[in-house]
Short mmCIF file of C-alpha atoms in Angstrom, two decimals:
data_model
loop_
_atom_site.label_atom_id
_atom_site.label_comp_id
_atom_site.label_asym_id
_atom_site.label_seq_id
_atom_site.Cartn_x
_atom_site.Cartn_y
_atom_site.Cartn_z
CA MET J 1 -45.51 -2.46 84.09
CA ASN J 2 -43.27 -5.23 85.19
CA LYS J 3 -41.44 -5.13 88.47
CA ASP J 4 -38.19 -4.67 87.08
CA LEU J 5 -39.19 -1.61 85.33
CA GLU J 6 -40.84 -0.33 88.28
CA LYS J 7 -37.84 -0.81 90.34
CA LEU J 8 -35.71 0.94 87.68
CA GLN J 9 -37.92 3.88 87.50
CA GLN J 10 -38.01 4.16 91.30
CA LEU J 11 -34.29 3.99 91.56
CA LEU J 12 -33.72 6.75 88.81
CA GLU J 13 -36.20 9.08 90.37
CA GLN J 14 -34.71 8.96 93.63
CA VAL J 15 -31.06 9.24 92.16
CA THR J 16 -32.19 12.29 89.96
CA ALA J 17 -34.40 14.08 92.45
CA ALA J 18 -34.06 17.75 92.74
CA SER J 19 -34.28 17.75 96.53
CA ASP J 20 -31.72 16.25 98.81
CA VAL J 21 -32.21 12.41 99.57
CA PRO J 22 -31.06 10.90 102.76
CA GLU J 23 -28.02 8.57 101.88
CA GLY J 24 -29.52 5.98 104.28
CA ASP J 25 -32.51 5.47 102.09
CA MET J 26 -30.45 4.42 99.21
CA THR J 27 -28.53 1.34 98.20
CA ALA J 28 -24.88 1.71 97.25
CA GLU J 29 -25.29 1.63 93.53
CA ALA J 30 -27.95 4.32 94.17
CA ALA J 31 -25.60 6.39 96.34
CA SER J 32 -22.96 6.20 93.61
CA LEU J 33 -25.25 7.19 90.97
CA ARG J 34 -26.77 9.94 93.09
CA GLU J 35 -23.25 11.32 93.72
CA THR J 36 -22.63 11.37 90.00
CA TRP J 37 -25.92 13.24 89.31
CA VAL J 38 -25.09 15.95 92.02
CA ARG J 39 -21.64 16.35 90.35
CA PHE J 40 -23.29 16.66 86.95
CA GLY J 41 -25.51 19.40 88.14
CA GLN J 42 -22.59 21.31 89.72
CA LEU J 43 -20.74 21.49 86.56
CA LEU J 44 -23.98 22.53 84.63
CA GLU J 45 -24.40 25.39 87.13
CA ALA J 46 -20.80 26.19 87.08
CA THR J 47 -21.16 27.57 83.41
CA PRO J 48 -21.01 31.33 83.79
CA PRO J 49 -24.68 32.50 83.16
CA ALA J 50 -24.98 35.14 80.99
CA ALA J 51 -27.48 37.97 81.48
CA LEU J 52 -30.55 36.90 79.52
CA ASP J 53 -31.77 39.22 76.97
CA ILE J 54 -35.22 38.02 76.06
CA ARG J 55 -36.89 40.64 74.07
CA PHE J 56 -40.72 40.71 74.35
CA PRO J 57 -41.84 39.43 70.70
CA SER J 58 -43.73 42.78 69.88
CA GLU J 59 -42.74 42.15 66.17
CA VAL J 60 -44.90 38.97 66.56
CA ARG J 61 -48.06 41.28 66.70
CA ARG J 62 -46.98 43.18 63.48
CA VAL J 63 -46.59 39.90 61.73
CA ASP J 64 -50.04 38.83 62.85
CA GLU J 65 -51.66 42.19 61.66
CA LEU J 66 -49.76 41.73 58.28
CA ARG J 67 -51.07 38.34 57.77
CA PRO J 68 -54.57 38.90 56.47
CA SER J 69 -53.31 41.74 53.86
CA ARG J 70 -50.57 39.20 52.67
CA LYS J 71 -53.24 36.73 52.07
CA LEU J 72 -55.44 39.33 50.32
CA HIS J 73 -52.29 40.31 48.06
CA ARG J 74 -51.87 36.70 47.05
CA TRP J 75 -55.52 36.11 46.32
CA LEU J 76 -55.44 39.12 44.14
CA LEU J 77 -52.37 38.05 42.34
CA SER J 78 -53.83 34.54 41.67
CA ALA J 79 -57.05 36.07 40.36
CA ALA J 80 -55.28 38.37 38.12
CA GLY J 81 -53.19 35.43 36.80
CA VAL J 82 -56.26 33.51 36.22
CA LEU J 83 -58.04 36.30 34.37
CA ALA J 84 -55.00 36.93 32.15
CA ALA J 85 -54.73 33.19 31.20
CA SER J 86 -58.51 33.14 30.42
CA VAL J 87 -58.17 36.20 28.19
CA ALA J 88 -55.23 34.69 26.42
CA ILE J 89 -57.06 31.48 25.71
CA GLY J 90 -60.00 33.37 24.39
CA LEU J 91 -57.91 35.42 22.01
CA VAL J 92 -56.26 32.12 20.60
CA VAL J 93 -59.63 30.52 20.19
CA THR J 94 -60.93 33.46 18.64
CA TRP J 95 -58.12 33.60 16.26
CA SER J 96 -57.93 29.92 15.26
CA MET J 97 -61.80 30.22 14.52
CA HIS J 98 -61.31 33.28 12.53
CA ASN J 99 -58.64 31.45 10.19
CA GLY J 100 -61.03 28.46 9.84
CA GLU J 101 -63.59 30.53 8.30
CA GLN J 102 -61.17 32.13 5.92
CA THR J 103 -60.26 28.75 4.86
CA VAL J 104 -63.72 27.50 4.32
CA GLN J 105 -64.77 30.69 2.52
CA SER J 106 -62.03 30.36 -0.30
CA SER J 107 -63.51 27.09 -1.31
CA PRO J 108 -66.66 28.41 -3.42
CA ASP J 109 -64.18 30.67 -5.47
CA SER J 110 -61.93 27.73 -6.30
CA GLN J 111 -64.97 25.78 -7.57
CA ALA J 112 -66.09 28.76 -9.66
CA THR J 113 -62.69 28.96 -11.26
CA VAL J 114 -62.73 25.36 -11.99
CA ALA J 115 -66.01 25.56 -13.47
CA VAL J 116 -64.70 28.63 -15.78
CA THR J 117 -61.50 26.74 -16.99
CA ALA J 118 -63.53 23.54 -17.48
CA LYS J 119 -65.75 25.02 -19.98
CA PRO J 120 -65.26 23.25 -23.23
CA SER J 121 -63.92 25.16 -26.13
CA ALA J 122 -65.41 25.08 -29.79
CA ALA J 123 -62.49 22.85 -31.12
CA THR J 124 -62.86 20.13 -28.48
CA ALA J 125 -66.19 18.66 -27.37
CA THR J 126 -65.61 17.78 -23.97
CA PRO J 127 -68.27 15.38 -22.77
CA PRO J 128 -70.38 17.04 -20.31
CA THR J 129 -70.85 14.08 -18.25
CA ALA J 130 -67.09 13.98 -17.62
CA ILE J 131 -66.95 17.46 -16.54
CA ALA J 132 -70.13 17.13 -14.35
CA SER J 133 -68.73 13.91 -12.55
CA HIS J 134 -65.76 15.91 -12.07
CA SER J 135 -67.21 18.90 -10.58
CA ALA J 136 -69.27 16.71 -8.13
CA ALA J 137 -66.11 15.04 -7.00
CA ILE J 138 -64.59 18.54 -6.52
CA LYS J 139 -67.34 19.59 -4.17
CA THR J 140 -66.85 16.61 -1.72
CA GLU J 141 -63.31 17.58 -1.24
CA PRO J 142 -62.90 21.38 -0.54
CA LYS J 143 -59.54 20.88 1.05
CA THR J 144 -57.86 19.21 -1.86
CA LEU J 145 -59.54 21.75 -4.03
CA ILE J 146 -57.70 24.62 -2.57
CA ARG J 147 -54.38 23.16 -3.34
CA GLN J 148 -55.48 22.18 -6.82
CA GLU J 149 -57.02 25.79 -7.37
CA ARG J 150 -53.40 27.30 -6.82
CA SER J 151 -51.47 24.82 -9.08
CA VAL J 152 -54.36 25.25 -11.79
CA LYS J 153 -54.12 29.14 -11.70
CA GLU J 154 -50.17 28.92 -11.85
CA THR J 155 -50.67 26.63 -14.84
CA VAL J 156 -53.12 28.59 -16.57
CA ALA J 157 -51.04 31.82 -15.96
CA GLU J 158 -47.91 30.38 -17.39
CA THR J 159 -49.43 28.59 -20.36
CA GLN J 160 -52.07 30.95 -21.63
CA TRP J 161 -51.64 30.75 -25.34
CA ASP J 162 -54.06 31.94 -28.04
CA GLU J 163 -53.88 28.96 -30.16
CA ALA J 164 -56.45 26.27 -29.89
CA ILE J 165 -53.86 23.39 -29.47
CA ASP J 166 -52.45 25.01 -26.64
CA GLU J 167 -55.87 25.53 -25.06
CA GLN J 168 -56.79 21.95 -25.45
CA ILE J 169 -53.45 20.76 -23.97
CA ASN J 170 -54.11 22.85 -20.93
CA GLN J 171 -57.57 21.55 -20.70
CA VAL J 172 -56.38 17.91 -20.76
CA GLY J 173 -53.58 18.70 -18.23
CA ARG J 174 -56.25 20.13 -15.71
CA GLN J 175 -58.35 17.10 -16.17
CA ILE J 176 -55.45 14.76 -15.63
CA VAL J 177 -54.54 16.55 -12.27
CA TYR J 178 -58.21 16.35 -11.17
CA ALA J 179 -58.31 12.74 -12.09
CA ASN J 180 -55.23 11.82 -10.20
CA GLN J 181 -56.47 13.65 -6.99
CA ASN J 182 -59.77 11.87 -7.28
CA THR J 183 -59.54 7.82 -7.15
CA GLY J 184 -63.20 7.52 -7.73
CA SER J 185 -63.56 9.22 -10.95
CA SER J 186 -63.22 7.39 -14.42
CA ILE J 187 -59.57 8.32 -14.96
CA GLY J 188 -59.31 6.19 -17.93
CA GLU J 189 -62.05 7.75 -19.73
CA LEU J 190 -60.74 11.21 -19.19
CA VAL J 191 -57.06 10.75 -19.87
CA GLY J 192 -57.92 8.69 -22.91
CA TYR J 193 -60.16 11.28 -24.23
CA GLY J 194 -57.83 14.01 -24.00
CA ILE J 195 -54.91 12.12 -25.45
CA GLU J 196 -56.64 10.85 -28.45
CA GLU J 197 -57.86 14.37 -29.24
CA MET J 198 -54.25 15.53 -29.08
CA ARG J 199 -53.05 12.93 -31.10
CA GLN J 200 -55.57 13.76 -33.86
CA ASP J 201 -54.75 17.37 -33.83
CA LEU J 202 -50.99 16.67 -34.03
CA GLU J 203 -51.40 14.29 -37.10
CA GLY J 204 -53.64 16.86 -38.64
CA ASN J 205 -51.49 19.84 -38.12
CA GLY J 206 -48.45 18.08 -39.07
CA LEU J 207 -46.53 18.98 -35.78
CA MET E 1 -34.82 39.50 81.53
CA ALA E 2 -37.35 41.23 79.35
CA ASN E 3 -36.04 44.58 77.96
CA CYS E 4 -39.61 45.99 77.65
CA GLY E 5 -41.39 47.03 80.66
CA PRO E 6 -44.79 45.35 81.13
CA ASN E 7 -47.44 47.32 79.35
CA THR E 8 -50.27 44.81 79.28
CA ASP E 9 -51.04 41.78 81.26
CA GLU E 10 -49.75 39.61 78.60
CA GLU E 11 -46.27 41.23 78.65
CA ARG E 12 -46.36 40.81 82.36
CA LEU E 13 -47.22 37.07 81.89
CA PHE E 14 -44.27 36.89 79.31
CA GLY E 15 -41.90 38.60 81.82
CA ASP E 16 -42.80 36.23 84.53
CA TRP E 17 -42.18 33.40 82.16
CA VAL E 18 -38.87 34.67 81.44
CA ARG E 19 -37.90 35.31 84.89
CA GLU E 20 -38.83 32.01 86.35
CA HIS E 21 -37.79 29.83 83.42
CA GLY E 22 -35.28 31.73 81.24
CA GLN E 23 -32.07 30.53 82.97
CA ALA E 24 -33.27 26.86 82.82
CA VAL E 25 -34.13 27.05 79.20
CA ARG E 26 -31.00 28.76 78.38
CA GLY E 27 -29.09 26.21 80.53
CA PHE E 28 -30.61 23.48 78.55
CA LEU E 29 -29.87 24.96 75.23
CA LEU E 30 -26.35 25.82 76.05
CA ALA E 31 -25.70 22.07 77.30
CA MET E 32 -27.26 20.91 73.99
CA VAL E 33 -25.57 23.16 71.63
CA ARG E 34 -22.43 24.26 73.40
CA ARG E 35 -22.34 27.63 71.81
CA PRO E 36 -23.48 30.48 73.79
CA ASP E 37 -24.43 32.78 70.83
CA VAL E 38 -26.52 29.95 69.26
CA ALA E 39 -27.90 29.25 72.53
CA ASP E 40 -29.14 32.84 73.05
CA ASP E 41 -30.53 32.85 69.70
CA LEU E 42 -32.51 29.71 70.36
CA CYS E 43 -33.67 30.87 73.67
CA GLN E 44 -35.20 34.11 72.12
CA GLU E 45 -36.84 31.67 69.59
CA VAL E 46 -38.18 29.49 72.24
CA PHE E 47 -40.04 32.35 74.00
CA CYS E 48 -41.24 33.73 70.85
CA ARG E 49 -42.79 30.58 69.88
CA ALA E 50 -44.24 30.01 73.00
CA TRP E 51 -45.90 33.41 73.07
CA GLN E 52 -47.36 33.07 69.53
CA ALA E 53 -48.88 29.64 70.80
CA ARG E 54 -50.10 31.12 74.20
CA SER E 55 -53.73 30.46 73.37
CA ARG E 56 -52.94 26.78 72.87
CA TYR E 57 -51.16 26.45 76.23
CA ARG E 58 -53.18 25.04 78.96
CA GLU E 59 -52.85 26.95 82.13
CA GLU E 60 -52.93 23.58 84.21
CA GLY E 61 -49.72 22.24 82.47
CA ASN E 62 -46.15 22.77 83.35
CA ALA E 63 -44.83 25.95 81.81
CA ARG E 64 -41.30 24.95 82.26
CA ALA E 65 -42.07 21.53 80.42
CA TYR E 66 -43.87 23.48 77.69
CA LEU E 67 -40.82 25.68 77.20
CA LEU E 68 -38.40 22.77 77.34
CA ARG E 69 -40.44 20.96 74.77
CA ILE E 70 -40.11 23.88 72.32
CA ALA E 71 -36.44 24.31 73.06
CA ASP E 72 -36.02 20.46 72.46
CA ARG E 73 -37.41 20.71 69.03
CA LEU E 74 -35.52 23.40 67.93
CA VAL E 75 -32.59 21.69 69.04
CA CYS E 76 -33.58 18.83 67.21
CA ASP E 77 -34.24 20.67 64.15
CA ARG E 78 -30.96 22.60 64.18
CA GLY E 79 -29.26 19.31 64.68
CA ARG E 80 -30.72 18.00 61.35
CA ARG E 81 -29.38 20.91 59.50
CA ALA E 82 -25.92 21.34 61.11
CA GLU E 83 -23.36 20.01 63.13
CA PRO E 84 -24.80 19.47 66.85
CA TYR E 85 -22.36 21.33 68.57
CA VAL E 86 -18.94 22.40 68.51
CA ASN E 87 -16.41 21.97 71.37
CA LEU E 88 -14.77 25.25 72.44
CA ASN E 89 -11.33 25.47 73.67
CA GLU E 90 -10.49 28.26 76.25
CA ASP E 91 -9.90 30.97 73.67
CA GLY E 92 -13.13 30.05 71.96
CA TRP E 93 -15.01 30.39 75.15
CA ARG E 94 -13.32 33.83 76.00
CA LYS E 95 -14.52 35.02 72.45
CA TYR E 96 -17.89 34.10 72.95
CA GLU E 97 -18.45 34.79 76.46
CA PRO E 98 -15.91 37.10 77.90
CA HIS E 99 -16.02 37.08 81.61
CA ASP E 100 -16.54 40.20 83.55
CA SER E 101 -13.14 42.07 84.21
CA ALA E 102 -14.37 42.24 88.11
CA VAL E 103 -13.95 38.59 88.28
CA GLU E 104 -10.59 37.42 89.76
CA PRO E 105 -8.23 35.31 87.39
CA SER E 106 -8.33 32.57 89.85
CA GLN E 107 -12.11 32.38 89.49
CA VAL E 108 -11.76 32.72 85.71
CA ALA E 109 -9.53 29.93 85.55
CA LEU E 110 -11.76 27.75 87.71
CA LEU E 111 -14.77 28.48 85.41
CA ALA E 112 -12.76 27.48 82.40
CA GLU E 113 -11.83 24.27 84.26
CA ARG E 114 -15.35 23.61 85.02
CA SER E 115 -16.36 24.25 81.40
CA GLU E 116 -13.87 21.78 80.00
CA GLU E 117 -14.92 19.17 82.49
CA LEU E 118 -18.63 19.65 81.61
CA THR E 119 -17.51 19.60 77.93
CA ALA E 120 -15.78 16.27 78.50
CA ALA E 121 -18.85 14.78 80.39
CA LEU E 122 -21.28 15.65 77.83
CA ASP E 123 -19.02 14.01 75.16
CA GLN E 124 -19.47 10.78 76.97
CA LEU E 125 -23.15 10.91 76.26
CA SER E 126 -24.91 9.81 73.09
CA PRO E 127 -27.40 12.40 71.79
CA ILE E 128 -30.39 10.85 73.15
CA GLN E 129 -28.93 10.30 76.57
CA ARG E 130 -27.98 13.98 76.71
CA ARG E 131 -31.54 14.97 76.01
CA VAL E 132 -33.16 12.69 78.59
CA LEU E 133 -30.73 13.63 81.32
CA LEU E 134 -30.84 17.41 80.47
CA LEU E 135 -34.84 17.53 80.26
CA ARG E 136 -34.62 15.57 83.68
CA TYR E 137 -32.43 17.99 85.39
CA TYR E 138 -33.52 21.32 84.00
CA GLY E 139 -37.43 20.60 83.80
CA GLN E 140 -37.92 18.15 86.58
CA LEU E 141 -40.11 16.22 84.38
CA SER E 142 -41.34 12.79 85.10
CA PHE E 143 -39.80 9.93 83.18
CA ALA E 144 -42.82 9.57 81.44
CA GLU E 145 -43.15 13.08 80.39
CA VAL E 146 -39.57 12.80 79.15
CA ALA E 147 -40.53 9.54 77.13
CA THR E 148 -43.22 11.50 75.51
CA MET E 149 -40.97 14.46 74.66
CA VAL E 150 -38.17 12.15 73.17
CA ASP E 151 -40.88 10.17 71.38
CA CYS E 152 -39.64 6.56 72.89
CA PRO E 153 -41.09 4.13 75.34
CA LEU E 154 -40.75 4.64 78.89
CA ASN E 155 -38.71 1.55 79.60
CA THR E 156 -36.16 2.95 76.77
CA ALA E 157 -36.03 6.33 78.58
CA LEU E 158 -35.16 4.98 81.63
CA SER E 159 -32.48 2.84 79.92
CA HIS E 160 -31.03 5.94 78.38
CA CYS E 161 -31.07 7.78 81.80
CA ARG E 162 -29.38 4.80 83.59
CA ARG E 163 -26.65 4.22 80.79
CA GLY E 164 -25.96 8.05 80.73
CA LEU E 165 -25.55 8.16 84.64
CA GLU E 166 -23.28 5.22 84.30
CA ALA E 167 -20.96 6.78 81.60
CA LEU E 168 -20.76 9.99 83.67
CA ARG E 169 -19.84 8.16 86.77
CA LYS E 170 -16.95 6.46 85.18
CA LEU E 171 -15.65 10.04 84.22
CA LEU E 172 -16.70 12.28 87.16
CA VAL E 173 -16.56 9.89 90.21
CA GLU E 174 -14.29 6.91 89.48
CA ASP E 175 -11.60 8.83 87.68
CA GLU E 176 -11.39 11.75 90.25
CA SER E 177 -11.15 8.88 93.12
#
């Protein structure tokens, strides 16, 4: 601590001392500041002192006693919240898994439907190789098959005619749909085959 | 003084604290906030907090410094949330701190005059100068302790004290003379 700081500290400690300080021991400036300090203290003490009403903080004890149970209550609430969230997540996962199983299970049915509808009639000699390759393509894409199965069913329901020519038209239509969904198949061969048969039948029947 | 009679040693200690330091703590708070109702509330809060932390209080320490430290922090926290204090005129003082009817009117007038003079004196001081001077007066703390309490270097605390006294001297001594 430098000397100026020490001098200042000594001065202020002398000026603001609680006990009386002999004026002879102080400089003029110190005496002036001391007078100010005494006057300041008189003003502070002159404020009417109200009767102190400080209550013993007995409620502090009750707060301390309550704190452990409050902590326990909060812990229980947190645990209940976590448990409820876990149950909800489990239910959602179970539901989504159940839905996924139903979706996969519908694929074999649609495959069977395709196999039945793709059965060649007596009037038309559908090449077995085309049907076989087509079925193989279907098996590799079960999701696409579901949509196809619905559209095929609707088509079959709406266009069920007894006449052979209509059966052929239906058959060709299905093949075209399947061919369009499957880029790996020989589209040209299937489409060409069905349309040629149709043309022959039309020319033959005079339609 | 404490309303409850001392039932245990702890309550007796609490009562001793209030008797020895209650007026000083309240005086400090009143000079800082200038509202008797607020000073009373803060005073109760000071002793409550001091009691809650009594296990951490070191017996060899200065009890008054300990209490004033809590009081100083409460005042600072309150100052951050609201106006530091409100100057009350004579009517305001009478409303918050009505004088005893047994006090003579001349005495009442004198007290009112002193209150106004004190308010004017405190208005001369900056907040930090007020804190330093009041902690020195009510706590009789060393300047090193005061510097620690207001969180500033020692030379800064000494400077605040010196400038505060000079501002008060101008009003209390030079103007009167």
